[in-house]
mmCIF file of C-alpha atoms in Angstrom:
data_model
loop_
_atom_site.group_PDB
_atom_site.id
_atom_site.type_symbol
_atom_site.label_atom_id
_atom_site.label_comp_id
_atom_site.label_asym_id
_atom_site.label_seq_id
_atom_site.Cartn_x
_atom_site.Cartn_y
_atom_site.Cartn_z
ATOM 1 C CA UNK A 192 -19.196 -23.251 -39.112
ATOM 2 C CA UNK A 193 -18.061 -26.041 -41.535
ATOM 3 C CA UNK A 194 -16.726 -29.316 -41.150
ATOM 4 C CA UNK A 195 -13.117 -29.189 -39.915
ATOM 5 C CA UNK A 196 -13.342 -25.761 -39.576
ATOM 6 C CA UNK A 197 -10.172 -24.364 -37.058
ATOM 7 C CA UNK A 198 -12.170 -22.102 -34.571
ATOM 8 C CA UNK A 199 -9.598 -21.893 -32.019
ATOM 9 C CA UNK A 200 -10.025 -18.466 -30.034
ATOM 10 C CA UNK A 201 -6.759 -16.315 -30.292
ATOM 11 C CA UNK A 202 -6.477 -13.124 -28.395
ATOM 12 C CA UNK A 203 -4.856 -11.260 -31.024
ATOM 13 C CA UNK A 204 -7.415 -12.102 -33.596
ATOM 14 C CA UNK A 205 -10.406 -10.723 -33.284
ATOM 15 C CA UNK A 206 -12.480 -12.743 -35.760
ATOM 16 C CA UNK A 207 -11.944 -15.838 -33.255
ATOM 17 C CA UNK A 208 -14.065 -14.025 -30.830
ATOM 18 C CA UNK A 209 -17.378 -15.164 -31.680
ATOM 19 C CA UNK A 210 -20.304 -17.286 -29.668
ATOM 20 C CA UNK A 211 -20.542 -20.421 -31.662
ATOM 21 C CA UNK A 212 -23.767 -22.500 -31.714
ATOM 22 C CA UNK A 213 -22.702 -25.784 -30.259
ATOM 23 C CA UNK A 214 -23.193 -28.393 -33.376
ATOM 24 C CA UNK A 215 -23.730 -32.222 -33.076
ATOM 25 C CA UNK A 216 -20.978 -34.370 -32.532
ATOM 26 C CA UNK A 217 -20.863 -35.556 -36.244
ATOM 27 C CA UNK A 218 -19.613 -31.856 -36.563
ATOM 28 C CA UNK A 219 -17.815 -30.988 -33.491
ATOM 29 C CA UNK A 220 -15.706 -33.889 -33.695
ATOM 30 C CA UNK A 221 -14.073 -32.623 -36.601
ATOM 31 C CA UNK A 222 -13.181 -29.165 -35.524
ATOM 32 C CA UNK A 223 -9.987 -27.810 -34.108
ATOM 33 C CA UNK A 224 -10.784 -25.513 -30.884
ATOM 34 C CA UNK A 225 -9.197 -24.348 -27.534
ATOM 35 C CA UNK A 226 -10.757 -24.025 -24.309
ATOM 36 C CA UNK A 227 -11.134 -20.345 -24.809
ATOM 37 C CA UNK A 228 -13.620 -20.979 -27.843
ATOM 38 C CA UNK A 229 -16.918 -19.958 -26.762
ATOM 39 C CA UNK A 230 -19.975 -21.854 -27.163
ATOM 40 C CA UNK A 231 -23.408 -21.535 -26.429
ATOM 41 C CA UNK A 232 -23.264 -25.012 -24.301
ATOM 42 C CA UNK A 233 -20.067 -26.194 -23.807
ATOM 43 C CA UNK A 234 -20.719 -29.660 -22.205
ATOM 44 C CA UNK A 235 -19.913 -31.652 -25.262
ATOM 45 C CA UNK A 236 -16.897 -29.410 -26.465
ATOM 46 C CA UNK A 237 -15.545 -30.326 -23.443
ATOM 47 C CA UNK A 238 -16.346 -33.826 -23.407
ATOM 48 C CA UNK A 239 -14.500 -34.154 -26.654
ATOM 49 C CA UNK A 240 -11.614 -32.117 -25.761
ATOM 50 C CA UNK A 241 -11.021 -34.665 -22.730
ATOM 51 C CA UNK A 242 -11.538 -37.514 -25.054
ATOM 52 C CA UNK A 243 -8.664 -36.475 -26.929
ATOM 53 C CA UNK A 244 -6.361 -35.946 -24.074
ATOM 54 C CA UNK A 245 -6.024 -39.693 -23.581
ATOM 55 C CA UNK A 246 -3.454 -41.115 -26.166
ATOM 56 C CA UNK A 247 -5.337 -44.044 -27.862
ATOM 57 C CA UNK A 248 -4.965 -47.843 -28.846
ATOM 58 C CA UNK A 249 -4.406 -49.261 -25.121
ATOM 59 C CA UNK A 250 -1.597 -46.536 -24.229
ATOM 60 C CA UNK A 251 -3.663 -45.857 -21.105
ATOM 61 C CA UNK A 252 -3.725 -49.582 -20.361
ATOM 62 C CA UNK A 253 0.284 -49.620 -20.419
ATOM 63 C CA UNK A 254 0.553 -46.915 -18.471
ATOM 64 C CA UNK A 255 -1.564 -48.678 -15.674
ATOM 65 C CA UNK A 256 1.064 -51.827 -15.786
ATOM 66 C CA UNK A 257 3.718 -49.101 -14.763
ATOM 67 C CA UNK A 258 5.023 -48.907 -18.479
ATOM 68 C CA UNK A 259 5.358 -45.334 -18.792
ATOM 69 C CA UNK A 260 8.918 -44.439 -20.394
ATOM 70 C CA UNK A 261 10.455 -44.056 -16.717
ATOM 71 C CA UNK A 262 14.191 -43.843 -16.884
ATOM 72 C CA UNK A 263 14.082 -42.944 -20.631
ATOM 73 C CA UNK A 264 15.789 -39.803 -22.161
ATOM 74 C CA UNK A 265 14.378 -38.656 -25.492
ATOM 75 C CA UNK A 266 15.068 -35.565 -27.725
ATOM 76 C CA UNK A 267 12.790 -33.013 -29.359
ATOM 77 C CA UNK A 268 13.448 -30.793 -32.301
ATOM 78 C CA UNK A 269 10.687 -28.010 -32.986
ATOM 79 C CA UNK A 270 9.285 -24.669 -32.408
ATOM 80 C CA UNK A 271 10.083 -22.754 -29.083
ATOM 81 C CA UNK A 272 8.687 -24.060 -26.167
ATOM 82 C CA UNK A 273 6.572 -22.607 -22.542
ATOM 83 C CA UNK A 274 8.694 -24.482 -20.522
ATOM 84 C CA UNK A 275 6.068 -23.608 -17.596
ATOM 85 C CA UNK A 276 3.129 -25.827 -19.064
ATOM 86 C CA UNK A 277 1.583 -28.181 -16.368
ATOM 87 C CA UNK A 278 1.286 -31.045 -18.774
ATOM 88 C CA UNK A 279 5.147 -31.186 -19.216
ATOM 89 C CA UNK A 280 6.441 -28.786 -16.758
ATOM 90 C CA UNK A 281 9.683 -30.386 -15.094
ATOM 91 C CA UNK A 282 10.168 -33.091 -17.637
ATOM 92 C CA UNK A 283 12.346 -31.082 -19.613
ATOM 93 C CA UNK A 284 16.131 -31.784 -18.721
ATOM 94 C CA UNK A 285 18.051 -29.232 -21.411
ATOM 95 C CA UNK A 286 16.400 -26.587 -23.546
ATOM 96 C CA UNK A 287 18.414 -24.844 -25.958
ATOM 97 C CA UNK A 288 17.783 -22.416 -29.181
ATOM 98 C CA UNK A 289 19.396 -22.833 -32.249
ATOM 99 C CA UNK A 290 18.615 -19.576 -34.744
ATOM 100 C CA UNK A 291 20.415 -16.907 -36.491
ATOM 101 C CA UNK A 292 22.501 -14.673 -34.611
ATOM 102 C CA UNK A 293 20.693 -11.773 -32.809
ATOM 103 C CA UNK A 294 17.384 -13.295 -34.281
ATOM 104 C CA UNK A 295 14.274 -12.489 -31.761
ATOM 105 C CA UNK A 296 12.505 -15.821 -31.065
ATOM 106 C CA UNK A 297 9.324 -15.801 -29.720
ATOM 107 C CA UNK A 298 8.725 -17.204 -26.366
ATOM 108 C CA UNK A 299 6.696 -20.192 -27.221
ATOM 109 C CA UNK A 300 4.629 -21.504 -30.443
ATOM 110 C CA UNK A 301 1.470 -23.572 -31.329
ATOM 111 C CA UNK A 302 3.904 -26.340 -32.466
ATOM 112 C CA UNK A 303 6.358 -26.983 -29.632
ATOM 113 C CA UNK A 304 4.041 -26.866 -27.075
ATOM 114 C CA UNK A 305 1.444 -29.848 -28.740
ATOM 115 C CA UNK A 306 4.147 -32.491 -30.041
ATOM 116 C CA UNK A 307 6.091 -32.286 -26.067
ATOM 117 C CA UNK A 308 2.505 -32.812 -24.678
ATOM 118 C CA UNK A 309 2.158 -35.651 -27.176
ATOM 119 C CA UNK A 310 5.398 -37.335 -26.041
ATOM 120 C CA UNK A 311 5.754 -36.999 -22.606
ATOM 121 C CA UNK A 312 2.609 -34.747 -21.302
ATOM 122 C CA UNK A 313 1.472 -36.195 -17.824
ATOM 123 C CA UNK A 314 -2.490 -36.442 -19.261
ATOM 124 C CA UNK A 315 -1.872 -36.394 -22.809
ATOM 125 C CA UNK A 316 1.724 -38.394 -23.636
ATOM 126 C CA UNK A 317 2.568 -41.919 -24.943
ATOM 127 C CA UNK A 318 5.638 -41.959 -22.626
ATOM 128 C CA UNK A 319 4.782 -39.638 -19.574
ATOM 129 C CA UNK A 320 7.391 -40.448 -17.247
ATOM 130 C CA UNK A 321 10.416 -39.814 -20.050
ATOM 131 C CA UNK A 322 12.879 -37.008 -19.981
ATOM 132 C CA UNK A 323 13.310 -34.340 -23.104
ATOM 133 C CA UNK A 324 16.423 -33.063 -24.120
ATOM 134 C CA UNK A 325 14.565 -30.104 -26.192
ATOM 135 C CA UNK A 326 16.299 -27.911 -29.063
ATOM 136 C CA UNK A 327 13.846 -25.094 -30.264
ATOM 137 C CA UNK A 328 14.486 -23.890 -34.249
ATOM 138 C CA UNK A 329 13.022 -21.572 -36.371
ATOM 139 C CA UNK A 330 11.250 -23.797 -38.431
ATOM 140 C CA UNK A 331 9.297 -21.113 -40.353
ATOM 141 C CA UNK A 332 12.335 -19.703 -41.832
ATOM 142 C CA UNK A 333 12.373 -22.753 -44.579
ATOM 143 C CA UNK A 334 16.570 -23.434 -43.463
ATOM 144 C CA UNK A 335 17.325 -26.812 -42.267
ATOM 145 C CA UNK A 336 20.819 -25.788 -40.926
ATOM 146 C CA UNK A 337 19.430 -24.926 -37.597
ATOM 147 C CA UNK A 338 17.753 -28.583 -36.991
ATOM 148 C CA UNK A 339 21.261 -29.973 -38.231
ATOM 149 C CA UNK A 340 23.039 -27.670 -35.494
ATOM 150 C CA UNK A 341 20.448 -29.142 -32.853
ATOM 151 C CA UNK A 342 20.652 -32.684 -33.984
ATOM 152 C CA UNK A 343 24.578 -32.156 -33.735
ATOM 153 C CA UNK A 344 24.212 -30.507 -30.196
ATOM 154 C CA UNK A 345 21.918 -34.060 -29.344
ATOM 155 C CA UNK A 346 24.546 -36.082 -30.883
ATOM 156 C CA UNK A 347 27.280 -34.546 -28.891
ATOM 157 C CA UNK A 348 25.220 -34.254 -25.905
ATOM 158 C CA UNK A 349 24.315 -38.131 -26.114
ATOM 159 C CA UNK A 350 28.287 -38.722 -26.024
ATOM 160 C CA UNK A 351 28.685 -37.287 -22.271
ATOM 161 C CA UNK A 352 25.513 -39.363 -20.964
ATOM 162 C CA UNK A 353 26.126 -42.429 -19.241
ATOM 163 C CA UNK A 354 25.108 -45.925 -21.466
ATOM 164 C CA UNK A 355 21.801 -46.341 -19.156
ATOM 165 C CA UNK A 356 21.069 -42.220 -19.656
ATOM 166 C CA UNK A 357 21.673 -42.105 -23.679
ATOM 167 C CA UNK A 358 19.270 -40.562 -25.888
ATOM 168 C CA UNK A 359 17.931 -43.263 -28.424
ATOM 169 C CA UNK A 360 15.346 -41.501 -30.463
ATOM 170 C CA UNK A 361 14.650 -37.878 -31.551
ATOM 171 C CA UNK A 362 11.346 -36.858 -32.481
ATOM 172 C CA UNK A 363 11.333 -34.001 -35.239
ATOM 173 C CA UNK A 364 7.666 -33.155 -36.917
ATOM 174 C CA UNK A 365 9.161 -31.386 -39.803
ATOM 175 C CA UNK A 366 10.774 -32.730 -42.809
ATOM 176 C CA UNK A 367 14.018 -30.821 -43.090
ATOM 177 C CA UNK A 368 15.799 -33.258 -45.456
ATOM 178 C CA UNK A 369 13.168 -32.766 -48.113
ATOM 179 C CA UNK A 370 14.880 -30.534 -50.999
ATOM 180 C CA UNK A 371 11.010 -29.135 -52.068
ATOM 181 C CA UNK A 372 10.011 -29.113 -48.567
ATOM 182 C CA UNK A 373 13.294 -26.440 -47.352
ATOM 183 C CA UNK A 374 14.553 -23.785 -49.140
ATOM 184 C CA UNK A 375 18.197 -24.448 -47.809
ATOM 185 C CA UNK A 376 20.379 -26.707 -46.349
ATOM 186 C CA UNK A 377 18.518 -29.989 -46.548
ATOM 187 C CA UNK A 378 21.870 -32.051 -47.607
ATOM 188 C CA UNK A 379 23.298 -30.683 -44.353
ATOM 189 C CA UNK A 380 20.203 -32.162 -42.425
ATOM 190 C CA UNK A 381 20.402 -35.564 -44.024
ATOM 191 C CA UNK A 382 24.038 -35.777 -43.338
ATOM 192 C CA UNK A 383 23.894 -35.157 -39.504
ATOM 193 C CA UNK A 384 20.785 -37.884 -39.567
ATOM 194 C CA UNK A 385 23.163 -40.403 -40.770
ATOM 195 C CA UNK A 386 26.173 -39.295 -38.368
ATOM 196 C CA UNK A 387 23.021 -39.711 -35.398
ATOM 197 C CA UNK A 388 22.636 -43.002 -36.862
ATOM 198 C CA UNK A 389 26.186 -44.194 -36.781
ATOM 199 C CA UNK A 390 26.042 -42.898 -33.055
ATOM 200 C CA UNK A 391 22.951 -45.462 -32.103
ATOM 201 C CA UNK A 392 20.464 -42.250 -32.665
ATOM 202 C CA UNK A 393 17.136 -43.276 -34.430
ATOM 203 C CA UNK A 394 15.459 -39.892 -35.852
ATOM 204 C CA UNK A 395 12.154 -39.627 -36.740
ATOM 205 C CA UNK A 396 10.846 -37.142 -39.143
ATOM 206 C CA UNK A 397 8.499 -36.283 -41.758
ATOM 207 C CA UNK A 398 11.412 -36.510 -44.640
ATOM 208 C CA UNK A 399 10.043 -38.546 -47.749
ATOM 209 C CA UNK A 400 12.955 -41.635 -48.318
ATOM 210 C CA UNK A 401 13.429 -42.396 -45.082
ATOM 211 C CA UNK A 402 10.099 -41.562 -43.365
ATOM 212 C CA UNK A 403 8.370 -44.511 -41.840
ATOM 213 C CA UNK A 404 5.487 -43.191 -39.724
ATOM 214 C CA UNK A 405 2.398 -42.276 -41.570
ATOM 215 C CA UNK A 406 -1.176 -41.299 -40.469
ATOM 216 C CA UNK A 407 -4.454 -42.337 -39.095
ATOM 217 C CA UNK A 408 -7.040 -41.855 -36.140
ATOM 218 C CA UNK A 409 -9.154 -43.475 -34.021
ATOM 219 C CA UNK A 410 -12.752 -42.548 -34.961
ATOM 220 C CA UNK A 411 -14.447 -40.947 -31.966
ATOM 221 C CA UNK A 412 -17.915 -42.946 -32.957
ATOM 222 C CA UNK A 413 -16.960 -46.239 -33.514
ATOM 223 C CA UNK A 414 -13.270 -46.817 -31.905
ATOM 224 C CA UNK A 415 -12.346 -47.920 -34.748
ATOM 225 C CA UNK A 416 -8.699 -47.183 -36.567
ATOM 226 C CA UNK A 417 -9.043 -45.110 -40.305
ATOM 227 C CA UNK A 418 -6.307 -44.279 -42.334
ATOM 228 C CA UNK A 419 -5.386 -41.080 -43.593
ATOM 229 C CA UNK A 420 -6.915 -37.865 -41.955
ATOM 230 C CA UNK A 421 -10.691 -37.312 -40.991
ATOM 231 C CA UNK A 422 -11.247 -35.151 -44.299
ATOM 232 C CA UNK A 423 -9.100 -37.334 -46.726
ATOM 233 C CA UNK A 424 -9.225 -40.884 -46.226
ATOM 234 C CA UNK A 425 -7.262 -43.361 -47.343
ATOM 235 C CA UNK A 426 -8.162 -47.102 -48.548
ATOM 236 C CA UNK A 427 -5.375 -49.027 -46.951
ATOM 237 C CA UNK A 428 -2.164 -48.887 -44.926
ATOM 238 C CA UNK A 429 1.217 -48.856 -46.664
ATOM 239 C CA UNK A 430 3.606 -51.340 -46.517
ATOM 240 C CA UNK A 431 6.305 -50.844 -43.997
ATOM 241 C CA UNK A 432 4.742 -47.290 -42.745
ATOM 242 C CA UNK A 433 3.606 -47.519 -39.351
ATOM 243 C CA UNK A 434 0.132 -45.643 -39.290
ATOM 244 C CA UNK A 435 -0.606 -43.557 -36.293
ATOM 245 C CA UNK A 436 -3.104 -41.493 -34.439
ATOM 246 C CA UNK A 437 -2.867 -38.003 -35.790
ATOM 247 C CA UNK A 438 -6.321 -36.428 -35.566
ATOM 248 C CA UNK A 439 -8.854 -36.356 -32.660
ATOM 249 C CA UNK A 440 -6.222 -35.467 -30.212
ATOM 250 C CA UNK A 441 -5.887 -32.940 -27.317
ATOM 251 C CA UNK A 442 -2.508 -30.897 -27.054
ATOM 252 C CA UNK A 443 -1.032 -28.622 -24.702
ATOM 253 C CA UNK A 444 -1.154 -24.664 -26.005
ATOM 254 C CA UNK A 445 0.894 -21.765 -24.472
ATOM 255 C CA UNK A 446 1.972 -18.928 -26.185
ATOM 256 C CA UNK A 447 3.668 -16.987 -23.803
ATOM 257 C CA UNK A 448 4.599 -19.185 -20.985
ATOM 258 C CA UNK A 449 2.035 -17.379 -18.423
ATOM 259 C CA UNK A 450 -1.465 -18.584 -19.836
ATOM 260 C CA UNK A 451 -1.697 -22.384 -20.202
ATOM 261 C CA UNK A 452 -4.447 -24.171 -21.913
ATOM 262 C CA UNK A 453 -5.315 -27.126 -24.237
ATOM 263 C CA UNK A 454 -6.446 -27.259 -28.087
ATOM 264 C CA UNK A 455 -8.249 -30.190 -29.682
ATOM 265 C CA UNK A 456 -7.299 -31.350 -33.453
ATOM 266 C CA UNK A 457 -10.215 -32.606 -35.164
ATOM 267 C CA UNK A 458 -7.916 -32.903 -38.639
ATOM 268 C CA UNK A 459 -4.268 -33.320 -36.772
ATOM 269 C CA UNK A 460 -1.318 -33.202 -38.746
ATOM 270 C CA UNK A 461 1.583 -35.792 -39.143
ATOM 271 C CA UNK A 462 3.388 -33.514 -37.020
ATOM 272 C CA UNK A 463 1.002 -35.016 -34.371
ATOM 273 C CA UNK A 464 1.855 -38.435 -35.176
ATOM 274 C CA UNK A 465 5.674 -38.447 -34.834
ATOM 275 C CA UNK A 466 5.631 -37.852 -31.408
ATOM 276 C CA UNK A 467 3.198 -40.835 -30.873
ATOM 277 C CA UNK A 468 5.458 -43.274 -32.515
ATOM 278 C CA UNK A 469 8.522 -42.015 -30.447
ATOM 279 C CA UNK A 470 6.612 -42.326 -27.601
ATOM 280 C CA UNK A 471 5.862 -46.091 -28.562
ATOM 281 C CA UNK A 472 9.502 -46.800 -28.704
ATOM 282 C CA UNK A 473 10.345 -45.028 -25.496
ATOM 283 C CA UNK A 474 8.153 -47.377 -23.717
ATOM 284 C CA UNK A 475 10.071 -50.405 -25.509
ATOM 285 C CA UNK A 476 13.381 -48.797 -24.370
ATOM 286 C CA UNK A 477 11.791 -48.563 -20.952
ATOM 287 C CA UNK A 478 11.051 -52.619 -20.942
ATOM 288 C CA UNK A 479 14.172 -53.662 -22.864
ATOM 289 C CA UNK A 480 16.932 -51.203 -22.677
ATOM 290 C CA UNK A 481 19.044 -53.724 -23.979
ATOM 291 C CA UNK A 482 17.864 -53.300 -27.569
ATOM 292 C CA UNK A 483 19.379 -50.806 -30.060
ATOM 293 C CA UNK A 484 17.620 -47.629 -31.425
ATOM 294 C CA UNK A 485 17.423 -49.359 -34.922
ATOM 295 C CA UNK A 486 16.728 -52.689 -33.541
ATOM 296 C CA UNK A 487 13.335 -51.072 -31.835
ATOM 297 C CA UNK A 488 12.492 -49.322 -35.078
ATOM 298 C CA UNK A 489 12.587 -52.524 -36.999
ATOM 299 C CA UNK A 490 10.399 -53.993 -34.472
ATOM 300 C CA UNK A 491 7.882 -51.668 -34.608
ATOM 301 C CA UNK A 492 7.703 -51.563 -38.061
ATOM 302 C CA UNK A 493 7.640 -55.399 -38.110
ATOM 303 C CA UNK A 494 4.671 -55.621 -35.612
ATOM 304 C CA UNK A 495 2.848 -52.806 -37.576
ATOM 305 C CA UNK A 496 3.038 -55.178 -40.950
ATOM 306 C CA UNK A 497 1.333 -57.802 -39.173
ATOM 307 C CA UNK A 498 -1.582 -55.369 -38.161
ATOM 308 C CA UNK A 499 -2.638 -54.133 -41.350
ATOM 309 C CA UNK A 500 0.173 -51.482 -41.164
ATOM 310 C CA UNK A 501 -1.452 -50.160 -37.502
ATOM 311 C CA UNK A 502 0.692 -49.736 -34.686
ATOM 312 C CA UNK A 503 -0.125 -52.064 -31.957
ATOM 313 C CA UNK A 504 1.601 -50.516 -28.716
ATOM 314 C CA UNK A 505 0.126 -54.025 -26.656
ATOM 315 C CA UNK A 506 1.463 -56.804 -28.724
ATOM 316 C CA UNK A 507 4.707 -54.576 -29.659
ATOM 317 C CA UNK A 508 5.686 -54.079 -25.729
ATOM 318 C CA UNK A 509 4.895 -57.935 -25.293
ATOM 319 C CA UNK A 510 7.019 -58.702 -28.208
ATOM 320 C CA UNK A 511 9.848 -56.630 -26.889
ATOM 321 C CA UNK A 512 9.612 -58.175 -23.287
ATOM 322 C CA UNK A 513 9.882 -61.703 -25.451
ATOM 323 C CA UNK A 514 12.988 -60.046 -26.946
ATOM 324 C CA UNK A 515 14.557 -59.278 -23.178
ATOM 325 C CA UNK A 516 13.753 -63.159 -22.275
ATOM 326 C CA UNK A 517 15.767 -64.760 -25.327
#
């Protein structure tokens, strides 16, 4: 076992069916594992996994104040989702798949349950009382047309919703608009993103050029925010980039919509940061629904710029409340 290893137990992979000697905290906090990973002593692994369930940087304190995203509709475009995981069961308002004709889409994925739980999970989510319009797409095909079709569906669905129920934010933990990251139809995605913005919807994805969410994590040992990934630290934050927690987090896990588990991510990717940022914006929308999506985005970036480019949910929400008073 090495630092940053992925040792999740997978039923279909016999190489993962091992009994691991429980390491010390310095190693364990960097690993990626799940509830089924076997340990000689599971006390510390369970403790760290439970730690990772709590959204960091004051989110839990906002929840105690009743700021939970209640009354907010948000959209996610991601890989297929196990709908019955108890972490978010009942929070999906609509679920629609976009894929090639006669394509055999899997029931679920690693990605879909994770991003959904980071956004609206009861224990793991930033905005646990928000409701989700979820579009499932085969991101692994390298063709952005399916994400574009999904976003078009969200735009058209939004036109039918009342002003109070409008979707203002779409969480997309992928880069469908990057020519180098996608084999086909990145221009199609970018065109529909522009259409979404013209319809009052803010699309938050990983596409270079308009991406504003960046990476970071709250260290398990000292509670301080660090830029980058645990295995790839950055010296400073980036201007007009909102650095959010993406590693040392725990997400929902289900591949068959029958077995429900959790995974701890010692080195989570930017994918895990996107729903955190969108969740914070959903909290702002619930506090001050009169603000547009792009106004909330600008205020979030301005607030981070004043905090060494680190997201600061508590002061951000306070500022949103002041905007309401104005």
